[in-house]
Amino acid sequence: MRRRTLTAATALAVLFSVTLVAAGAGPAAADSSALLPLKSTGDMVVDGVHQRVFISDPTAGQVVVTDYAGKVVSTVGSLPGVHGLELSPDSGTLYAAVHDADAVVAIDTATATESRRFSTGAGAGPAYVALAGGKLWFSYGASGNGNIGSLDPSAADPGLTLNQDTGRTFYEAPILDASPGAAGTLVAGAPGQSPVVLAVYDVSSGTASRTAYAFDPGSTGGGNLRDLAVTPDGKDVVTASGAPYYQAVYKLPDLSADGKYVTNTYPNAVDIAPNGDVAAGTFSWYDPDVHVFKPGVSMPLRQYDFPNTGNSSGADTLAPAGLAWAPDESRLFAISQNDSDVYSLRVLDAPTKASTTLTVNAAASATRAKPLTLTGALSSSTAFPAGTKVSVTRTDDESPSGKALGTATVAADGSYSFTDTPPAGGKVTYTVTYAGDGDHAGATATHALTVAKTTTALTLDNNGKVYDYGSDVTFTAHLGTTYKNRTVEIWADPYGSDKPNALVKKGTVNADGNLSATVHLTRDAKVTAKFTGDTRYAAKSVTNSVYTKVKVSTSLSGAYKTATAWNQKYAYFHQSKDPVLNTTMSMYPGRKYQLQVQRYTDGAWHTTATEYFALDRYGKDTVALDDTPPIGPRFRIRSSYIDPTSGDNVNTTTYGSWKYFVFTR
């Protein structure tokens, strides 16, 4: 079985849960990310039977267990320095190399609990584990004493055997791997060493016999080995070293060069799916981090570039050996980190399918009920079959959940076009979807535009008319053709900051398109009819101004008699008596009234005095005419509101009635 290893010393972690972005195409719809409660990373394996991901944390001394979505479901503790992990063929047991406890621990995968512990002897802290030839092999040792041991985890007496590498091949505990396709073969590589050192062992007899050894295999000059993986068919081993900038492939059993998987700077991870698809990882701040290959094809089928969730200029990076396939190849799991050393498990959906780019273009605006053409292109690194189609959905105010419009056939050059007639106005979004196939990932593209709505007619009567104070005036709004909304609102906004704009009536227009409302007028007002619009017709409003007189009354007091003369009613005052004018007017704060006096001479009335006087808080005032008047001439006097010289503009100019008087001895 394939074991996964992660080196904690140089790992970086991911700070936030962020969806992975597929290079050049954006993330697949199901790609996701979840935070991991890790202090370091050691190894990762995937249990397809229970759909669990096991990740070792050497610093915290634990194995963290997540589901396929990255949610932590359990933690196995008391495993100081735990590093390498290996899953049994039936997925029932997880074997963990617990370095600081000098033991290999068996963990029941169904319950995520320790079921057995195998001592490897004092000072023989294991680092990596692999199943091959019916035994569990583990590497151990450091500082010039790297070696390989074995035990039988199914036996009552595990038969611990150390020092199986009699050739003293490795300076420290090597990375181990094996494959069902190479039964009885174990591959080992020196971690972090330059140049790369690899060895192959025949373990079919129960003991390790070295059959091949390579110092700088393939003469690549590569070094700083981070990971290795044996292909499922047992023909090759693929390595990930800091250099060269590709994952080198070597034949088994002789370790001769057998190709490469081209990635980019600082390769640090490799894992191989059961069907032979290769996932290769790199430590890359400014380039893609995960690269997926078809077997034997040197250029990537798909690439993923992590976002930047930290504080550095470079993006998040892949942890060394931080890749693991789900056994059914439906997902690829990756561990990433940022410069704050916070880790995330990234779940890459359908990674064996080629990434797909889909575009859609259209005008930024359009006219409702007029044909609109969408164009775009579908592209990928691999060709699409003839007759490939994309689906088009329109989302608008009439179909807020989206309406399927049909499909467009993709031409040989990847282009497509689709014509639609948008029935609704406002914001309209077209979504074009490619569902994917056995070789291509799905893709989605959207385009939003503004569709102009049709304009309707809306009128309101009485504009500019003048009414007496306290009049109840009926206003009628008329609405023209609309789609579904036949509701109109009538609002009245009296002049003056103390009176708010208020809804007078809201209702459905009658069969003639009319809606009427009565407004009680005490001030000038703006009366507005509003139509809020519908999916096809634009909102509209019309505002009229109407004017309202003040209520004013005047009277003269002090006269000794009244009589009709010169076709008017006159008040008669003795010359010694001062006439008193009493004024009452509808009140507004700070309001004044105009007092005007006229004298009749030479056959006409002429103004002799004009003055403004303040009203009290009740809208009243009294003025006495205290000058010595002449006897004989006719006079008249009135009180008026003059807009705006009376101190405000909330009413229209209103002239009071004339009061006529004369003086006698």
XYZ file of C-alpha atoms in Angstrom:
665
model
C 0.000 0.000 0.000
C 1.074 3.524 -0.705
C 2.142 5.497 2.377
C 2.241 9.267 2.456
C 4.962 11.284 4.139
C 5.183 14.927 5.085
C 8.255 16.674 6.438
C 7.281 19.184 9.137
C 10.525 21.172 9.332
C 9.947 23.298 6.228
C 6.130 23.165 6.037
C 4.029 26.324 5.743
C 0.336 26.488 6.643
C -2.864 28.063 5.428
C -4.541 30.743 7.477
C -8.060 30.850 6.062
C -10.522 28.459 4.444
C -10.365 29.510 0.777
C -11.436 27.694 -2.358
C -8.546 26.584 -4.570
C -8.165 28.268 -7.926
C -7.394 26.084 -10.913
C -4.677 27.827 -12.905
C -6.097 29.581 -15.911
C -9.610 28.363 -15.246
C -10.620 29.102 -11.665
C -11.653 26.486 -9.117
C -13.965 23.600 -9.838
C -17.364 24.021 -8.274
C -16.739 21.528 -5.463
C -13.147 22.479 -4.608
C -13.021 23.518 -0.962
C -10.749 24.173 1.986
C -10.918 23.675 5.761
C -8.613 24.726 8.587
C -6.519 22.062 10.298
C -5.593 22.155 14.012
C -1.937 21.287 13.356
C 1.374 22.449 14.763
C 3.327 20.553 12.103
C 2.779 17.972 9.366
C 4.249 14.514 9.091
C 2.257 12.270 6.771
C -1.184 11.901 5.191
C -3.159 8.852 4.012
C -6.731 8.530 2.750
C -9.110 5.753 3.853
C -11.638 5.242 1.076
C -13.725 2.692 2.992
C -14.544 5.067 5.860
C -13.952 8.231 3.810
C -11.460 9.563 6.291
C -8.206 11.485 5.944
C -5.458 10.781 8.513
C -2.763 13.422 9.076
C 0.139 13.037 11.504
C 1.390 15.980 13.570
C 4.856 15.221 15.034
C 5.073 18.370 17.147
C 1.671 17.898 18.785
C 2.096 14.101 18.977
C -1.238 13.320 17.378
C -2.994 11.985 14.305
C -5.826 14.251 13.172
C -8.769 12.553 11.446
C -11.037 14.472 9.051
C -13.867 13.575 6.735
C -13.655 14.128 2.990
C -14.787 17.745 3.452
C -11.877 18.466 5.812
C -14.002 18.577 8.976
C -12.089 17.208 11.971
C -13.985 14.188 13.336
C -11.426 12.729 15.749
C -7.899 12.982 17.113
C -5.599 10.163 18.209
C -3.196 11.453 20.865
C -0.238 10.229 22.951
C 1.867 9.722 19.817
C 4.997 11.850 20.427
C 6.923 12.559 17.236
C 4.474 10.575 15.072
C 5.512 10.788 11.440
C 5.052 8.135 8.731
C 1.647 6.516 8.173
C 0.598 3.382 6.266
C -2.892 1.998 5.638
C -3.571 -1.744 5.563
C -4.944 -3.177 2.295
C -8.408 -3.636 3.833
C -8.380 -0.081 5.271
C -9.014 -1.522 8.713
C -5.740 -0.496 10.336
C -3.543 2.561 10.159
C 0.107 2.038 11.112
C 1.954 5.040 12.529
C 5.692 5.462 13.119
C 5.921 7.095 16.572
C 9.502 8.270 16.632
C 9.800 9.608 20.167
C 8.094 6.555 21.698
C 10.324 4.050 19.819
C 7.218 2.304 18.553
C 4.933 1.538 15.661
C 1.297 2.013 16.656
C -1.712 0.303 15.075
C -4.860 2.458 14.947
C -8.338 1.042 14.323
C -9.648 3.188 11.426
C -13.306 2.546 12.251
C -13.019 3.931 15.780
C -9.881 6.094 15.424
C -8.388 4.514 18.559
C -5.067 2.841 19.238
C -5.413 -0.952 19.057
C -1.838 -2.176 19.451
C 1.671 -0.850 20.015
C 4.855 -2.467 18.716
C 8.122 -1.521 20.369
C 11.039 -1.031 18.021
C 13.650 -0.967 20.806
C 15.269 1.827 22.743
C 16.737 4.489 20.493
C 15.236 2.947 17.352
C 12.634 5.657 16.839
C 10.880 4.848 13.536
C 10.297 7.602 10.951
C 8.605 6.039 7.888
C 6.564 2.841 7.369
C 5.562 0.711 4.352
C 3.861 -2.673 3.845
C 5.651 -5.098 1.488
C 6.289 -8.831 1.293
C 3.826 -9.597 4.076
C 5.597 -7.417 6.650
C 5.575 -3.868 7.891
C 8.878 -2.153 7.174
C 10.044 0.918 9.024
C 13.053 3.184 8.758
C 14.887 4.557 11.756
C 18.170 6.064 12.905
C 19.992 9.347 12.433
C 23.476 10.904 12.341
C 25.057 8.252 10.168
C 22.977 5.347 11.486
C 20.013 5.242 9.138
C 18.618 1.744 8.708
C 15.563 -0.370 8.017
C 13.673 -2.778 10.283
C 10.637 -5.017 9.952
C 7.909 -6.671 11.974
C 4.804 -8.799 11.376
C 1.819 -6.825 12.698
C -0.550 -9.801 12.294
C 1.440 -12.177 14.489
C 1.264 -12.542 18.248
C 5.039 -12.273 18.207
C 5.757 -9.517 15.692
C 9.298 -10.828 15.104
C 11.016 -7.455 15.262
C 14.143 -7.399 13.098
C 16.499 -4.383 12.917
C 19.536 -3.550 10.745
C 18.056 -5.017 7.570
C 20.104 -2.665 5.399
C 23.464 -4.332 5.803
C 25.011 -2.033 3.210
C 24.681 1.015 5.471
C 23.117 2.905 2.592
C 21.599 5.877 4.400
C 22.870 8.554 6.718
C 19.505 8.795 8.455
C 16.100 7.094 8.341
C 15.084 6.913 4.643
C 11.689 7.563 3.064
C 10.005 4.218 2.258
C 7.407 3.129 -0.270
C 6.064 -0.027 -1.879
C 3.374 -0.977 -4.363
C 1.097 -3.980 -4.893
C 2.334 -4.024 -8.482
C 5.869 -4.756 -7.256
C 5.197 -7.474 -4.700
C 8.205 -8.070 -2.493
C 9.916 -4.805 -3.532
C 10.732 -1.942 -1.169
C 12.090 1.425 -2.329
C 13.986 3.801 -0.046
C 15.337 7.331 -0.503
C 17.536 9.575 1.630
C 15.459 12.595 2.798
C 16.969 16.021 2.273
C 20.241 14.636 0.965
C 22.151 15.992 -2.050
C 22.654 14.422 -4.475
C 19.622 12.141 -4.229
C 20.346 8.601 -2.983
C 17.893 5.777 -3.823
C 17.927 2.048 -3.087
C 15.720 -0.910 -4.017
C 15.307 -4.012 -1.822
C 13.886 -7.444 -2.466
C 11.879 -8.245 0.687
C 9.936 -11.223 -0.634
C 11.875 -13.610 1.626
C 11.079 -11.628 4.756
C 14.500 -10.026 4.890
C 15.748 -7.050 2.922
C 18.266 -7.650 0.166
C 19.471 -4.579 -1.649
C 19.157 -5.089 -5.422
C 19.859 -1.594 -6.714
C 21.586 1.538 -5.460
C 21.899 4.954 -7.107
C 23.847 8.034 -6.053
C 22.433 10.892 -8.155
C 20.292 8.555 -10.336
C 19.994 9.701 -13.913
C 22.871 12.149 -13.294
C 20.396 15.001 -12.794
C 22.456 16.677 -10.090
C 19.253 16.763 -8.055
C 19.085 16.907 -4.304
C 17.036 17.587 -1.198
C 14.624 14.655 -1.634
C 11.210 15.395 -0.116
C 9.019 12.551 -1.326
C 8.835 9.472 -3.527
C 6.106 7.133 -4.787
C 6.138 3.742 -6.509
C 3.743 3.415 -9.448
C 0.803 1.007 -8.990
C 2.191 -1.311 -11.672
C 5.526 -1.469 -9.860
C 7.550 -0.394 -12.894
C 8.795 2.998 -11.708
C 9.483 5.203 -8.731
C 8.738 8.928 -9.006
C 10.711 11.348 -6.853
C 10.220 14.928 -5.700
C 13.456 16.789 -4.940
C 14.209 20.467 -4.507
C 16.113 20.176 -7.759
C 15.793 19.597 -10.673
C 12.523 21.419 -11.290
C 10.577 18.322 -12.272
C 9.516 15.040 -10.688
C 12.080 12.532 -11.980
C 11.039 8.966 -12.885
C 13.336 5.910 -12.440
C 12.819 2.331 -13.509
C 12.546 -0.525 -11.088
C 14.519 -2.440 -10.225
C 17.682 -0.836 -11.699
C 16.882 2.880 -11.049
C 17.713 3.955 -14.592
C 16.088 7.184 -15.819
C 12.585 6.720 -17.238
C 11.173 10.177 -17.901
C 9.947 13.171 -15.962
C 6.845 15.104 -14.953
C 7.568 18.779 -15.604
C 6.444 21.100 -12.783
C 8.288 24.211 -11.537
C 10.514 25.468 -8.727
C 11.284 23.235 -5.734
C 9.358 19.965 -6.180
C 8.369 18.661 -2.746
C 5.544 16.126 -3.137
C 4.304 13.249 -5.281
C 1.444 10.780 -4.992
C 0.114 8.319 -7.537
C -3.514 7.268 -7.940
C -4.504 3.602 -8.367
C -4.941 4.148 -12.123
C -1.461 5.675 -12.423
C -2.404 9.373 -12.543
C 0.340 11.424 -10.915
C -0.127 14.318 -8.502
C 3.058 16.359 -8.184
C 3.591 19.239 -5.790
C 6.028 22.147 -5.601
C 7.026 24.753 -3.030
C 6.068 27.755 -5.156
C 5.191 31.226 -3.861
C 4.448 32.661 -7.289
C 3.591 29.626 -9.450
C 1.089 26.759 -9.376
C 1.489 24.433 -6.390
C -0.247 21.232 -7.527
C 0.209 19.589 -10.920
C -1.786 16.586 -12.189
C -0.463 14.313 -14.950
C -1.707 11.361 -16.950
C 0.689 8.395 -16.671
C 3.774 8.869 -18.817
C 2.731 12.340 -20.083
C 5.335 14.890 -19.058
C 3.159 18.018 -19.277
C 0.432 18.619 -16.691
C -3.194 17.900 -17.392
C -4.249 20.352 -14.682
C -2.652 22.804 -12.250
C -3.787 24.504 -9.039
C -2.405 27.735 -7.622
C -3.056 28.492 -3.946
C -4.224 31.983 -2.958
C -2.346 34.251 -0.572
C -4.011 34.128 2.867
C -1.039 35.423 4.827
C 0.947 38.618 5.094
C 3.832 37.955 2.724
C 4.027 38.916 -0.927
C 4.073 35.277 -1.977
C 1.032 32.997 -1.991
C 0.449 30.035 0.303
C 2.580 26.953 -0.333
C 2.216 23.190 -0.365
C 3.565 21.292 2.645
C 6.328 18.802 1.736
C 4.801 15.461 0.681
C 1.424 17.147 1.205
C -0.572 15.292 -1.446
C -2.800 12.205 -1.215
C -5.338 10.725 -3.618
C -8.717 9.345 -2.626
C -8.617 5.668 -3.696
C -11.469 6.225 -6.175
C -9.564 9.227 -7.591
C -12.609 11.451 -7.148
C -10.568 13.835 -5.001
C -7.046 14.939 -4.407
C -6.170 16.186 -0.924
C -3.469 18.793 -0.345
C -2.079 20.417 2.791
C -1.041 24.034 2.453
C 0.136 26.771 4.763
C 0.911 30.478 4.830
C 3.545 32.578 6.537
C 1.631 32.468 9.827
C 2.059 28.667 10.050
C -1.640 27.907 9.957
C -2.645 24.811 8.013
C -5.569 23.914 5.745
C -6.706 20.770 4.037
C -7.616 21.574 0.461
C -9.993 19.183 -1.278
C -9.613 19.214 -5.065
C -12.601 17.755 -6.859
C -12.301 15.652 -10.041
C -8.574 16.399 -10.370
C -7.968 13.876 -13.159
C -10.092 15.843 -15.564
C -8.489 18.527 -17.678
C -9.256 22.049 -16.515
C -11.709 23.878 -18.704
C -12.017 27.576 -19.484
C -15.408 28.955 -20.459
C -16.124 32.542 -21.437
C -19.299 34.434 -22.273
C -19.603 37.892 -23.807
C -22.493 40.195 -24.601
C -23.346 43.865 -24.611
C -23.345 45.743 -21.313
C -26.886 46.923 -21.967
C -29.790 45.848 -24.112
C -33.384 46.662 -24.948
C -36.182 44.592 -23.518
C -38.033 42.336 -25.965
C -35.253 42.717 -28.545
C -32.948 39.819 -29.580
C -29.624 39.661 -27.744
C -26.701 37.465 -28.815
C -24.264 35.812 -26.412
C -20.896 34.631 -27.684
C -18.062 32.831 -25.976
C -15.532 30.049 -26.127
C -14.832 26.725 -24.456
C -11.188 25.666 -24.232
C -8.984 23.082 -22.575
C -5.609 21.460 -22.950
C -7.339 18.433 -24.478
C -9.792 18.419 -27.363
C -13.549 18.257 -26.871
C -15.654 15.717 -28.744
C -17.710 16.914 -31.696
C -21.158 18.080 -30.719
C -20.150 19.330 -27.264
C -22.811 21.628 -25.871
C -23.071 24.330 -23.255
C -26.280 25.145 -21.383
C -27.649 28.666 -20.998
C -29.721 29.947 -18.076
C -31.242 33.399 -17.669
C -31.823 34.938 -14.246
C -33.960 38.078 -14.013
C -36.820 39.574 -12.025
C -39.310 37.241 -13.679
C -37.133 34.177 -13.080
C -35.130 34.917 -9.916
C -34.210 31.231 -9.542
C -33.066 31.047 -13.149
C -34.749 29.743 -16.279
C -33.115 27.169 -18.550
C -33.069 28.496 -22.106
C -31.512 25.580 -23.927
C -28.090 24.682 -25.282
C -25.563 25.957 -27.771
C -23.285 23.682 -29.765
C -19.570 24.371 -29.507
C -17.836 24.707 -32.864
C -14.555 23.019 -33.718
C -12.631 26.157 -32.739
C -14.345 26.212 -29.334
C -16.659 29.125 -30.085
C -20.405 29.207 -29.560
C -23.257 31.677 -29.836
C -26.755 31.851 -28.415
C -29.575 34.313 -29.076
C -32.220 35.207 -26.513
C -34.928 37.834 -26.249
C -35.019 39.049 -22.647
C -38.648 39.565 -21.580
C -37.848 41.453 -18.373
C -35.928 44.631 -17.788
C -33.448 45.518 -15.068
C -30.455 43.380 -14.179
C -30.310 40.225 -16.258
C -27.652 37.551 -15.738
C -26.845 34.832 -18.236
C -25.097 31.730 -16.907
C -23.398 29.428 -19.394
C -22.467 25.986 -18.084
C -20.362 23.177 -19.431
C -21.203 20.022 -17.477
C -17.887 18.303 -18.156
C -17.249 14.794 -19.414
C -14.972 11.887 -18.652
C -11.892 13.874 -19.636
C -12.824 17.478 -18.861
C -13.851 19.294 -15.721
C -17.008 21.313 -15.816
C -16.945 25.093 -16.082
C -19.312 28.017 -15.651
C -19.263 31.591 -16.929
C -21.676 34.440 -16.274
C -22.463 37.782 -17.842
C -24.661 40.431 -16.255
C -26.165 43.302 -18.186
C -28.787 45.965 -17.801
C -31.884 45.620 -19.925
C -33.815 48.841 -20.440
C -37.452 48.659 -19.409
C -40.300 50.109 -21.437
C -41.522 53.536 -20.350
C -45.189 53.980 -19.514
C -47.349 57.113 -19.336
C -48.230 58.606 -15.951
C -50.098 61.890 -15.455
C -51.492 63.843 -12.530
C -53.989 66.701 -12.699
C -54.275 70.114 -10.973
C -50.703 71.220 -11.579
C -50.159 74.900 -10.800
C -53.639 75.551 -9.434
C -54.328 77.815 -6.461
C -56.760 76.800 -3.721
C -58.292 78.417 -0.680
C -56.997 77.550 2.735
C -58.487 74.256 4.031
C -59.688 73.051 0.639
C -60.186 69.317 0.098
C -58.884 68.779 -3.415
C -59.205 65.575 -5.407
C -56.158 64.603 -7.455
C -56.425 61.965 -10.154
C -53.466 59.999 -11.499
C -53.688 58.208 -14.818
C -51.472 55.196 -15.557
C -50.797 54.005 -19.069
C -49.950 50.491 -20.271
C -47.919 48.227 -17.928
C -47.220 44.505 -17.599
C -48.578 43.282 -14.266
C -48.270 46.068 -11.739
C -51.293 48.410 -11.837
C -50.670 50.042 -8.484
C -50.173 53.768 -8.093
C -49.244 55.772 -5.018
C -50.243 59.405 -4.408
C -48.050 61.392 -2.003
C -48.413 64.895 -0.611
C -45.451 66.910 0.602
C -46.528 70.210 2.216
C -44.093 73.106 2.131
C -42.145 73.586 5.351
C -39.617 71.387 7.056
C -42.004 70.465 9.878
C -44.361 68.491 7.624
C -43.051 65.251 6.086
C -43.893 63.811 2.729
C -46.810 61.442 3.368
C -48.570 58.703 1.471
C -52.158 59.762 0.842
C -53.356 56.718 -1.040
C -52.037 53.541 -2.603
C -54.218 51.397 -4.778
C -54.937 49.694 -8.041
C -56.080 51.945 -10.843
C -59.567 51.391 -12.231
C -60.433 50.081 -15.663
C -59.711 53.503 -17.135
C -56.266 53.567 -15.531
C -57.221 56.165 -12.907
C -56.680 56.468 -9.179
C -57.974 59.452 -7.176
C -57.126 60.762 -3.723
C -58.275 63.764 -1.742
C -55.712 66.064 -0.148
C -56.598 68.585 2.563
C -54.624 71.718 1.698
C -53.420 74.230 4.278
C -50.104 75.002 2.600
C -48.505 74.934 -0.784
C -47.692 71.324 -1.606
C -45.969 69.036 -4.038
C -48.282 66.183 -4.958
C -46.610 63.171 -6.540
C -47.989 60.135 -8.330
C -45.671 57.132 -8.288
C -45.598 53.907 -10.251
C -42.981 51.548 -8.821
C -42.582 49.611 -12.053
C -42.708 45.933 -12.820
C -40.490 43.451 -14.592
C -41.121 44.996 -17.994
C -42.005 48.639 -17.381
C -39.765 51.157 -15.657
C -40.737 52.975 -12.510
C -42.058 56.461 -13.072
C -43.242 59.415 -11.035
C -44.750 62.777 -11.813
C -44.846 65.703 -9.381
C -47.199 68.667 -9.498
C -47.073 71.850 -7.466
C -50.300 73.286 -6.076
C -50.643 76.491 -4.118
C -52.739 77.311 -1.073
C -53.847 80.707 0.177
C -53.698 81.693 3.821
C -56.855 82.210 5.812
C -57.017 85.922 6.675
C -59.661 88.090 8.281
C -59.576 91.810 9.180
C -61.902 94.135 11.048
C -61.991 97.792 12.102
C -63.037 98.830 15.609
C -63.724 102.262 17.161
C -66.154 103.577 14.521
C -69.227 105.458 15.720
C -71.288 104.169 12.812
C -71.211 102.202 9.544
C -73.079 103.077 6.401
C -73.102 102.259 2.729
C -71.616 104.885 0.507
C -69.895 104.936 -2.889
C -71.103 101.305 -3.297
C -69.074 100.078 -0.306
C -69.673 99.668 3.392
C -67.804 102.463 5.213
C -66.840 102.824 8.868
C -67.138 106.395 10.232
C -64.589 107.632 12.788
C -64.435 110.910 14.696
C -61.201 112.712 13.927
C -60.277 112.356 17.547
C -60.703 108.567 17.528
C -57.907 106.255 16.361
C -59.159 103.408 14.128
C -57.982 99.942 15.246
C -57.315 97.219 12.663
C -57.677 93.626 13.952
C -55.970 90.908 11.868
C -56.251 87.123 12.156
C -54.200 84.891 9.799
C -53.301 81.179 9.621
C -50.102 80.922 11.574
C -46.592 79.757 10.755
C -43.504 80.401 12.910
C -42.039 83.840 12.229
C -44.879 84.891 9.975
C -45.648 88.599 9.371
C -48.468 90.253 7.506
C -48.454 93.256 5.247
C -50.655 96.226 6.288
C -51.468 98.513 3.372
C -53.327 101.899 3.567
C -54.717 103.678 0.490
C -56.377 107.100 -0.033
C -58.798 107.985 -2.783
C -57.685 111.090 -4.668
C -58.045 112.356 -8.217
C -60.429 109.559 -9.047
C -58.151 106.660 -7.985
C -56.805 104.818 -4.980
C -53.190 105.544 -4.017
C -51.096 103.767 -1.424
C -50.078 106.008 1.425
C -48.473 103.450 3.751
C -47.201 99.841 3.640
C -45.668 98.102 6.600
C -45.145 94.551 7.915
C -46.198 93.499 11.392
C -45.523 90.280 13.253
C -48.339 87.954 14.252
C -48.477 86.482 17.716
C -48.407 82.720 18.271
C -52.142 82.587 17.697
C -51.865 84.349 14.337
C -53.365 87.614 15.618
C -52.352 91.267 15.753
C -53.920 94.684 16.408
C -52.725 97.994 14.967
C -54.024 101.453 15.890
C -53.810 104.278 13.340
C -52.729 107.120 15.644
C -51.919 109.940 13.208
C -54.182 113.064 12.935
C -56.327 112.270 9.906
C -57.895 114.718 7.474
C -61.629 115.104 7.436
C -63.429 114.196 4.278
C -61.124 111.966 2.158
C -61.951 108.279 1.815
C -59.502 105.609 3.049
C -59.207 101.858 2.855
C -56.949 99.332 4.603
C -56.173 95.600 4.312
C -53.956 92.837 5.747
C -52.189 90.433 3.309
C -49.735 87.529 3.211
C -46.966 88.160 0.680
C -44.832 85.169 -0.377
C -41.993 85.218 0.654
C -41.614 88.701 2.205
C -44.027 87.782 4.970
C -41.224 85.626 6.386
C -41.881 82.228 4.804
C -42.925 80.578 1.560
C -45.281 77.851 2.718
C -48.368 79.558 1.263
C -49.101 81.520 -1.840
C -49.628 85.291 -1.761
C -53.060 86.083 -0.351
C -54.625 89.560 -0.225
C -57.132 90.288 2.478
C -60.334 92.191 1.823
C -60.338 96.005 1.904
C -61.904 97.757 4.839
C -63.234 101.256 3.961
C -63.445 104.228 6.360
C -63.666 108.045 6.599
C -63.119 110.659 9.316
C -65.588 113.280 10.518
C -65.586 115.894 13.220
